[in-house]
């Protein structure tokens, strides 16, 4: 999973900034896994201005937990709307 970012982040701060996008990547990973029926192995953020890529592959378990939490919240919202 690749996500290109236009944030103006210096290379030394890219890792910290990448953590801010975990929820967004969790949603993307969930959608991609649902559509393809294949696991997302890597979640790469590429900061275009600094030319730095951060692979959150080590964060996969955390991202999966966020995905489950995200899915649960969506279900709760749907129940409230219904």
Coordinates of N, CA and C in Angstrom, one line a residue:
X1 N 0.9 -1.2 0.0 CA 0.0 0.0 0.0 C 0.9 1.2 0.0
X2 N 0.8 2.1 -1.0 CA 1.5 3.3 -1.1 C 0.6 4.5 -0.9
X3 N 1.1 5.5 -0.1 CA 0.4 6.7 0.0 C 1.4 7.9 -0.1
X4 N 1.2 8.7 -1.1 CA 2.1 9.8 -1.3 C 1.6 11.0 -0.6
X5 N 2.5 11.7 0.1 CA 2.1 12.8 0.9 C 2.9 14.1 0.4
X6 N 2.2 15.2 0.5 CA 2.8 16.5 0.0 C 3.2 17.3 1.2
X7 N 3.2 16.8 2.4 CA 3.6 17.5 3.6 C 5.1 18.0 3.4
X8 N 5.3 19.2 3.8 CA 6.7 19.7 3.8 C 7.4 19.3 5.1
X9 N 7.9 18.1 5.1 CA 8.5 17.5 6.3 C 10.0 17.3 6.0
X10 N 10.9 17.8 6.9 CA 12.3 17.5 6.7 C 12.5 16.0 6.9
X11 N 13.5 15.5 6.3 CA 13.8 14.0 6.4 C 13.9 13.5 7.8
X12 N 14.5 14.3 8.7 CA 14.6 13.8 10.1 C 13.3 13.7 10.8
X13 N 12.3 14.4 10.3 CA 11.0 14.3 11.0 C 10.0 13.4 10.4
X14 N 10.3 12.8 9.3 CA 9.4 12.0 8.5 C 8.8 10.8 9.3
X15 N 9.6 10.1 10.1 CA 9.1 9.0 10.9 C 8.0 9.4 11.9
X16 N 8.3 10.6 12.6 CA 7.2 11.1 13.5 C 6.0 11.5 12.8
X17 N 6.1 12.1 11.6 CA 4.9 12.5 10.9 C 4.2 11.3 10.4
X18 N 4.9 10.2 10.0 CA 4.2 9.0 9.5 C 3.3 8.4 10.5
X19 N 3.6 8.5 11.8 CA 2.7 8.0 12.8 C 1.4 8.7 12.8
X20 N 1.3 9.9 12.4 CA 0.0 10.6 12.4 C -1.0 10.0 11.4
X21 N -0.4 9.3 10.4 CA -1.3 8.7 9.3 C -1.7 7.3 9.6
X22 N -1.5 6.7 10.7 CA -1.8 5.3 11.0 C -3.3 5.1 10.8
X23 N -4.1 5.9 11.3 CA -5.6 5.7 11.1 C -6.0 5.7 9.7
X24 N -5.5 6.6 8.9 CA -5.8 6.7 7.5 C -5.3 5.5 6.8
X25 N -4.1 5.0 7.1 CA -3.6 3.8 6.5 C -4.4 2.6 6.9
X26 N -4.8 2.6 8.1 CA -5.7 1.5 8.6 C -6.9 1.4 7.7
X27 N -7.6 2.5 7.4 CA -8.8 2.5 6.6 C -8.5 2.0 5.2
X28 N -7.4 2.5 4.6 CA -7.0 2.1 3.3 C -6.6 0.6 3.3
X29 N -5.9 0.1 4.3 CA -5.5 -1.3 4.3 C -6.8 -2.2 4.4
X30 N -7.7 -1.8 5.3 CA -8.9 -2.5 5.4 C -9.7 -2.6 4.1
X31 N -9.8 -1.5 3.4 CA -10.5 -1.4 2.1 C -9.8 -2.3 1.1
X32 N -8.5 -2.2 1.0 CA -7.7 -3.0 0.0 C -7.8 -4.5 0.3
X33 N -7.7 -4.8 1.6 CA -7.8 -6.3 1.9 C -9.2 -6.8 1.6
X34 N -10.2 -6.0 1.9 CA -11.6 -6.4 1.6 C -11.8 -6.6 0.1
X35 N -11.3 -5.7 -0.7 CA -11.5 -5.8 -2.1 C -10.7 -6.9 -2.8
X36 N -9.5 -7.1 -2.3 CA -8.6 -8.0 -3.0 C -8.6 -9.4 -2.3
X37 N -9.0 -9.5 -1.1 CA -9.0 -10.7 -0.3 C -7.5 -11.2 -0.1
X38 N -6.6 -10.2 -0.1 CA -5.2 -10.4 0.1 C -4.7 -9.5 1.3
X39 N -3.8 -10.0 2.1 CA -3.3 -9.2 3.2 C -2.4 -8.1 2.7
X40 N -2.5 -6.9 3.3 CA -1.6 -5.8 3.1 C -0.3 -6.1 3.9
X41 N 0.8 -6.2 3.2 CA 2.1 -6.6 3.8 C 2.9 -5.4 4.2
X42 N 2.8 -4.3 3.3 CA 3.6 -3.1 3.6 C 2.6 -1.9 3.5
X43 N 2.9 -0.9 4.3 CA 2.2 0.4 4.2 C 3.3 1.4 4.1
X44 N 3.5 1.9 2.9 CA 4.6 2.9 2.7 C 4.0 4.3 2.5
X45 N 4.5 5.2 3.3 CA 4.2 6.6 3.1 C 5.4 7.2 2.4
X46 N 5.2 8.0 1.3 CA 6.3 8.6 0.6 C 6.0 10.1 0.7
X47 N 6.9 10.8 1.3 CA 6.9 12.3 1.5 C 7.6 12.9 0.3
X48 N 6.8 13.5 -0.7 CA 7.3 13.9 -1.9 C 8.3 15.0 -1.8
X49 N 8.1 16.0 -0.9 CA 9.0 17.1 -0.9 C 10.4 16.8 -0.3
X50 N 10.4 15.8 0.6 CA 11.7 15.5 1.2 C 12.3 14.2 0.6
X51 N 11.5 13.5 -0.2 CA 12.0 12.3 -0.9 C 12.2 11.2 0.0
X52 N 11.5 11.1 1.1 CA 11.7 10.1 2.1 C 10.5 9.1 2.1
X53 N 10.8 7.8 2.2 CA 9.7 6.8 2.3 C 9.8 6.2 3.7
X54 N 8.7 6.0 4.3 CA 8.6 5.3 5.6 C 7.7 4.1 5.4
X55 N 8.2 3.0 5.7 CA 7.5 1.7 5.6 C 7.0 1.4 7.1
X56 N 5.7 1.4 7.2 CA 5.1 1.1 8.5 C 4.8 -0.4 8.7
X57 N 5.6 -1.2 8.0 CA 5.4 -2.7 8.0 C 5.5 -3.2 9.4
X58 N 6.4 -2.7 10.2 CA 6.5 -3.1 11.6 C 5.3 -2.7 12.4
X59 N 4.5 -1.8 11.9 CA 3.3 -1.3 12.6 C 2.0 -2.1 12.1
X60 N 2.2 -3.2 11.3 CA 1.1 -3.9 10.8 C 0.1 -4.4 11.8
X61 N 0.6 -4.9 13.0 CA -0.4 -5.4 14.0 C -1.1 -4.2 14.6
X62 N -0.4 -3.1 14.8 CA -1.1 -1.9 15.3 C -2.1 -1.4 14.3
X63 N -1.8 -1.4 13.0 CA -2.7 -1.0 11.9 C -3.9 -1.9 11.9
X64 N -3.7 -3.2 12.0 CA -4.8 -4.1 12.0 C -5.8 -3.8 13.2
X65 N -5.2 -3.5 14.3 CA -6.1 -3.2 15.5 C -6.8 -1.9 15.2
X66 N -6.2 -1.0 14.6 CA -6.8 0.3 14.3 C -7.9 0.0 13.3
X67 N -7.7 -0.9 12.3 CA -8.7 -1.2 11.3 C -9.9 -1.8 12.0
X68 N -9.7 -2.7 12.9 CA -10.9 -3.3 13.6 C -11.6 -2.3 14.4
X69 N -10.9 -1.4 15.1 CA -11.6 -0.3 15.8 C -12.4 0.6 14.8
X70 N -11.7 0.9 13.7 CA -12.4 1.7 12.7 C -13.7 1.1 12.2
X71 N -13.6 -0.2 11.9 CA -14.8 -1.0 11.4 C -15.9 -1.0 12.5
X72 N -15.5 -1.2 13.7 CA -16.5 -1.2 14.8 C -17.2 0.2 14.9
X73 N -16.4 1.2 14.8 CA -17.0 2.6 14.8 C -18.0 2.8 13.7
X74 N -17.6 2.4 12.5 CA -18.5 2.5 11.3 C -19.8 1.8 11.6
X75 N -19.7 0.5 12.1 CA -20.9 -0.2 12.5 C -21.8 0.5 13.5
X76 N -21.1 1.1 14.5 CA -21.9 1.8 15.5 C -22.6 3.0 14.9
X77 N -21.9 3.7 14.0 CA -22.5 4.9 13.3 C -23.7 4.4 12.5
X78 N -23.6 3.3 11.8 CA -24.7 2.8 11.0 C -25.9 2.5 11.8
X79 N -25.6 1.9 13.0 CA -26.7 1.6 13.9 C -27.5 2.8 14.4
X80 N -26.7 3.8 14.7 CA -27.3 5.1 15.1 C -28.1 5.7 14.0
X81 N -27.6 5.7 12.8 CA -28.4 6.3 11.7 C -29.6 5.5 11.4
X82 N -29.6 4.2 11.5 CA -30.8 3.4 11.3 C -31.8 3.5 12.3

